[in-house]
Short mmCIF file of C-alpha atoms in Angstrom, two decimals:
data_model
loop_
_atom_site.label_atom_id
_atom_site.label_comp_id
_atom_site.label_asym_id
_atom_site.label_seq_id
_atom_site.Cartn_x
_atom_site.Cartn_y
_atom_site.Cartn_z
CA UNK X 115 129.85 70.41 50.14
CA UNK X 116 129.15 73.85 51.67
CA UNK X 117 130.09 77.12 50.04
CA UNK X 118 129.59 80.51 50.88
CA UNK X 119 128.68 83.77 48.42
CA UNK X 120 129.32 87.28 49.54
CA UNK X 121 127.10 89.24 47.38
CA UNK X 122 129.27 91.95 47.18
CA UNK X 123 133.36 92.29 46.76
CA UNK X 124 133.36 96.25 47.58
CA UNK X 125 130.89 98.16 49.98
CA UNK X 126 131.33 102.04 50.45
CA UNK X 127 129.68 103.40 53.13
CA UNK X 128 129.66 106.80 54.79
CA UNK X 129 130.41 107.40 58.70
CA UNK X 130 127.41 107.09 60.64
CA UNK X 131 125.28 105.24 58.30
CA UNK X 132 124.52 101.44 57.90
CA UNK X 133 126.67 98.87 57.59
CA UNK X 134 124.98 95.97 55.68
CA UNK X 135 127.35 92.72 54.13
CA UNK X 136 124.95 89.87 52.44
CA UNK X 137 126.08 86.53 53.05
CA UNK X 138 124.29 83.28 51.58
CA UNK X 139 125.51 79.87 52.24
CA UNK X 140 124.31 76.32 50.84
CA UNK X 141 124.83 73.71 53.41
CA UNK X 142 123.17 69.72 53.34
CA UNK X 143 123.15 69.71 56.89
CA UNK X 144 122.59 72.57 59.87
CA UNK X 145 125.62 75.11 59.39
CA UNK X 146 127.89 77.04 61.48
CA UNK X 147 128.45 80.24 60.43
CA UNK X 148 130.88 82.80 61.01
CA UNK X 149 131.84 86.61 59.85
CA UNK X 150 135.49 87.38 60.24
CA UNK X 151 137.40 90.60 59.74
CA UNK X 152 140.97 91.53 58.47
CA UNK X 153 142.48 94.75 58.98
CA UNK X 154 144.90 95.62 56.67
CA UNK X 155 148.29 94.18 57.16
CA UNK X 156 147.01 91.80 59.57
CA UNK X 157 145.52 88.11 60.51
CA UNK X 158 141.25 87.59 60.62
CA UNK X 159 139.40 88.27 63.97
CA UNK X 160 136.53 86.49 64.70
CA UNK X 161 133.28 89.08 65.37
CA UNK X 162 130.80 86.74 65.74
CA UNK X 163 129.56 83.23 65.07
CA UNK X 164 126.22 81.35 64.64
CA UNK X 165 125.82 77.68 65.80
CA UNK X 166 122.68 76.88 67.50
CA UNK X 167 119.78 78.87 69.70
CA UNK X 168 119.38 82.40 69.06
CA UNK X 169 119.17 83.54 65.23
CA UNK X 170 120.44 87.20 65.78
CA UNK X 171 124.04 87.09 67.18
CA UNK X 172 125.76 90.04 68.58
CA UNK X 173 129.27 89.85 67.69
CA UNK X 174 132.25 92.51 68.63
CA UNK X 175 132.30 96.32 67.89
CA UNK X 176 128.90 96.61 67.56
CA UNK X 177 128.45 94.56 64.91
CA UNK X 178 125.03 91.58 64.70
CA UNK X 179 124.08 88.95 62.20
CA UNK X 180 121.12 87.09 61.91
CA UNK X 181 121.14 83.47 60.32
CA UNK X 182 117.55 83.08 58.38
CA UNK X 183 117.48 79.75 57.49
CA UNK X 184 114.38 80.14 54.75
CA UNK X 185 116.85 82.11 53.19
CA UNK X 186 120.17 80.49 53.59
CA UNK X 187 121.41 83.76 54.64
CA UNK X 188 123.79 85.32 57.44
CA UNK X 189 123.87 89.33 56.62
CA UNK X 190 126.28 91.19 58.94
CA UNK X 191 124.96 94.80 60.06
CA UNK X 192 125.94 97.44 62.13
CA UNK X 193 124.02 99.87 63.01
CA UNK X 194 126.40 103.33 62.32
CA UNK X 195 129.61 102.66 60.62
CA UNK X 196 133.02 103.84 62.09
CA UNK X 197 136.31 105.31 60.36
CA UNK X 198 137.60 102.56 61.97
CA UNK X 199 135.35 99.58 60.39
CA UNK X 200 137.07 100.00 57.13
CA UNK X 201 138.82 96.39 56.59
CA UNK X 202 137.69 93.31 54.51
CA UNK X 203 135.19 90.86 55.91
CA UNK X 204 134.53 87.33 55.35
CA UNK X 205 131.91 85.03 55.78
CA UNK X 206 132.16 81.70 56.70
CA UNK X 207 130.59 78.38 57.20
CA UNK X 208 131.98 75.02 58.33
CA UNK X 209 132.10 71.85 56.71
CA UNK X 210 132.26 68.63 58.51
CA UNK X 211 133.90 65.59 57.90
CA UNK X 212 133.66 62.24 60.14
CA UNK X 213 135.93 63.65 63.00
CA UNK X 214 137.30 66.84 61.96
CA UNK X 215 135.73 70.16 60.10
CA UNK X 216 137.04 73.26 58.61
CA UNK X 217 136.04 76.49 57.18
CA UNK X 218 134.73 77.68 53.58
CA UNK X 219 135.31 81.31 53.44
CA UNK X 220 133.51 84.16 51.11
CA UNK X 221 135.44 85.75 48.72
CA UNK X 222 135.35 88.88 51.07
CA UNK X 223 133.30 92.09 51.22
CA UNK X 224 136.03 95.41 51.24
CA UNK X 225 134.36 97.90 53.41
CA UNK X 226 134.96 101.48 52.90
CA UNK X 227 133.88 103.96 55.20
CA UNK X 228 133.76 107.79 54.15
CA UNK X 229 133.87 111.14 56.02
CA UNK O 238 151.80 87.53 74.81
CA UNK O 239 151.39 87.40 71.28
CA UNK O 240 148.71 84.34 70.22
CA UNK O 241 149.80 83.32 66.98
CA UNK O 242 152.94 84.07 65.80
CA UNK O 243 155.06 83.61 62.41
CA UNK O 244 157.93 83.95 61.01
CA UNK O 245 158.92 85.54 58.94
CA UNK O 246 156.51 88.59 57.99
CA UNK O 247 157.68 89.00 54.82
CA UNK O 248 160.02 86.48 52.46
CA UNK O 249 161.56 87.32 49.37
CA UNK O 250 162.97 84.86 47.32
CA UNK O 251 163.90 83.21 43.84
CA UNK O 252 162.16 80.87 42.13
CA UNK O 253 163.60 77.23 42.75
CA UNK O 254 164.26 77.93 46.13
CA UNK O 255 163.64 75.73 49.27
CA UNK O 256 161.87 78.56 52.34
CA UNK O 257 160.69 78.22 55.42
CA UNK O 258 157.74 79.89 58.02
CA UNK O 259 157.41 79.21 61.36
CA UNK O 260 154.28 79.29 63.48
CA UNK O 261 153.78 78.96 67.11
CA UNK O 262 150.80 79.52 69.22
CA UNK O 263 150.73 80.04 72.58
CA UNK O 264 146.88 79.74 73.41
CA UNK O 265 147.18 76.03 74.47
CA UNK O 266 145.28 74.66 71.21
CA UNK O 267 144.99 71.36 70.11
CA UNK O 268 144.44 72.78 66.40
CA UNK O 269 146.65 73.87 63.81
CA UNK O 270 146.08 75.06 60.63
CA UNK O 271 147.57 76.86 57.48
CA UNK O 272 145.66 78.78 54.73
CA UNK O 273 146.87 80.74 51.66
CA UNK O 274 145.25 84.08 50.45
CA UNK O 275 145.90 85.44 47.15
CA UNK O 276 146.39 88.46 45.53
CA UNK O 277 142.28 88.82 45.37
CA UNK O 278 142.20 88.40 49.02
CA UNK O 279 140.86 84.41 48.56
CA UNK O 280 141.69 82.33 51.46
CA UNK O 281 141.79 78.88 51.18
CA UNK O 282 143.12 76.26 54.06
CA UNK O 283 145.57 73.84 53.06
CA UNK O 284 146.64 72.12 56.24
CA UNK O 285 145.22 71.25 59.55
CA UNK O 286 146.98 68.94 62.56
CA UNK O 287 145.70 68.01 65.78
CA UNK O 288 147.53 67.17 68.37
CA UNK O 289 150.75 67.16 66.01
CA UNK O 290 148.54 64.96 63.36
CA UNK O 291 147.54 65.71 59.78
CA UNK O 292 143.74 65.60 60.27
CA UNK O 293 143.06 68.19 56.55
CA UNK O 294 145.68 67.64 53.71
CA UNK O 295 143.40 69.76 50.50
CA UNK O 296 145.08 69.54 47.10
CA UNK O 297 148.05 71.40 47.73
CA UNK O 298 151.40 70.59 45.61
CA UNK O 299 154.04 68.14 47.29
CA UNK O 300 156.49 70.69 47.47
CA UNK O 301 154.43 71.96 50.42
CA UNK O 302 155.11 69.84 53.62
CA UNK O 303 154.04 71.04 56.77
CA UNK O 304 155.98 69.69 60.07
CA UNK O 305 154.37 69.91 63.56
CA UNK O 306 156.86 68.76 66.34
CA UNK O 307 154.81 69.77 69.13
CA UNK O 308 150.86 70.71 69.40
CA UNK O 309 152.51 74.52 69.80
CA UNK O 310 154.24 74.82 66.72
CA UNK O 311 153.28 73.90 62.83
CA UNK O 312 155.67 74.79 60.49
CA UNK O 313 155.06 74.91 56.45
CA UNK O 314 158.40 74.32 54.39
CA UNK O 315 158.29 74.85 50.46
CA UNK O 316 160.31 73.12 47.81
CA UNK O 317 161.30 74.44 44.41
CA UNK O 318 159.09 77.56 45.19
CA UNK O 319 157.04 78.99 41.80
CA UNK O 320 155.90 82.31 41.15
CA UNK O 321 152.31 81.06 41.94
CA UNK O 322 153.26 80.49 45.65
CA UNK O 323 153.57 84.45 45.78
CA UNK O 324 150.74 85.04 48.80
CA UNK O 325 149.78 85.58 52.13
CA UNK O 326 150.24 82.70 54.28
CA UNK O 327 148.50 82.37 57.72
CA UNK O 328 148.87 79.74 60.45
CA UNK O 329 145.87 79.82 62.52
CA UNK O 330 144.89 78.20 65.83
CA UNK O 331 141.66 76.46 67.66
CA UNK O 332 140.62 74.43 70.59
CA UNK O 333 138.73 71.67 68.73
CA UNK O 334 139.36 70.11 65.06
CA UNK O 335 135.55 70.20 64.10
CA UNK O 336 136.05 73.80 62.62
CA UNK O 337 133.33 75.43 64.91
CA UNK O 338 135.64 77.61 67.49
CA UNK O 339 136.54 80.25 67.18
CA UNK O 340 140.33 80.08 64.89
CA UNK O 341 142.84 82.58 65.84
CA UNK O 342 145.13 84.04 63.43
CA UNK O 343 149.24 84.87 63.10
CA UNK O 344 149.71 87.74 61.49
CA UNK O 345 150.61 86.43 58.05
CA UNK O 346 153.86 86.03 56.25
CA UNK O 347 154.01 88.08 52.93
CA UNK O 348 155.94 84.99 50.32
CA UNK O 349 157.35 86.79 46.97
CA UNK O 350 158.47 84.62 44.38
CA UNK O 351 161.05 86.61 41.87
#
């Protein structure tokens, strides 16, 4: 069975500096992965996924990952963090069955960002 | 042109009681799902239908029985609700049922069991 491990359950960060979640994953077969985010008070948004091609994935709001599969990991970045990137994130990976599949999720990164 | 939606946001209720949410999605999915998060923000699925059939059932109490009478709406009802039901429930959405689209979310419905 897959399972994902967000190194990580809090992440303070101040405005304009780097934005850097760790994500590791153990998966039998080739895994999809997937970074979500929750705002507070509201449902998960999809920023970006990883399925096949391409290792670095550019997601929504600036934000990349890039799936390193010598490492089993999919670390989220972004480049300069925004007031407004303060929310919880959570990896993801999916784990198939014969004919349907659904998600493992992280226990969840907070992210705080700081004047 | 809200997505996902549920009702209600927030449900406050005794313990023993029969509640339930309602979720509809407008997005034309085949997929339905439900997941729970708790109080430490862990979310966990514990439904899924396609096409108005249970495809993921995970060990969730009996008491929990989710009804989908069209592929637009899944509904969860709860028997005999316990103080560990207390969480955020969220119906979610997708075009396939292999769990690699994108899944779109309802807001959540806040359950608090007195």
């Amino acid at each position: 069975a897959q399972s994902v491990t967000q190194l990580g359950s809090h992440v303070s960060v101040s405005e304009g500096a780097l934005v850097l979640l760790r994500c590791n994953y153990s998966s039998s077969v080739p895994p999809y992965l997937f970074w979500y985010v929750q705002y507070p008070n509201q449902g998960l948004q999809l920023l970006l996924k990883y399925t096949t091609g391409a290792t670095l994935v550019k997601g929504i709001n600036g934000f990349e990952a890039e799936f390193k599969k010598s490492e089993t990991s999919f670390h989220l970045t972004k480049p300069s963090a925004h007031m407004s990137d303060a929310a919880e994130y959570f990896c993801a990976v999916s784990e198939f069955s014969d004919s349907w599949g659904k998600l493992q999720f992280g226990a969840g990164t907070q992210v705080v960002v700081t004047p | 042109d809200t997505a996902v939606s549920q009702t209600p946001k927030y449900l406050v209720t005794q313990m023993g009681n029969d509640k339930s949410i309602k979720c509809e999605q407008n997005l034309g999915h085949d997929t339905m799902y439900w997941y729970k998060q708790d109080s430490k923000k862990f979310l966990k699925i514990m439904f899924s239908y396609n096409n108005k059939e249970l495809i993921i059932n995970e060990t969730v109490p009996n008491r929990f029985s989710p009804k989908s009478p069209d592929k637009a709406h899944l509904n969860l009802h709860i028997n005999s609700l316990e103080l560990g039901d207390s969480a955020v429930y969220f119906c979610a959405s997708s075009q396939g049922e292999l769990g690699i689209d994108e899944q779109f979310f309802g807001p959540g419905t806040r359950l608090t069991v007195l």
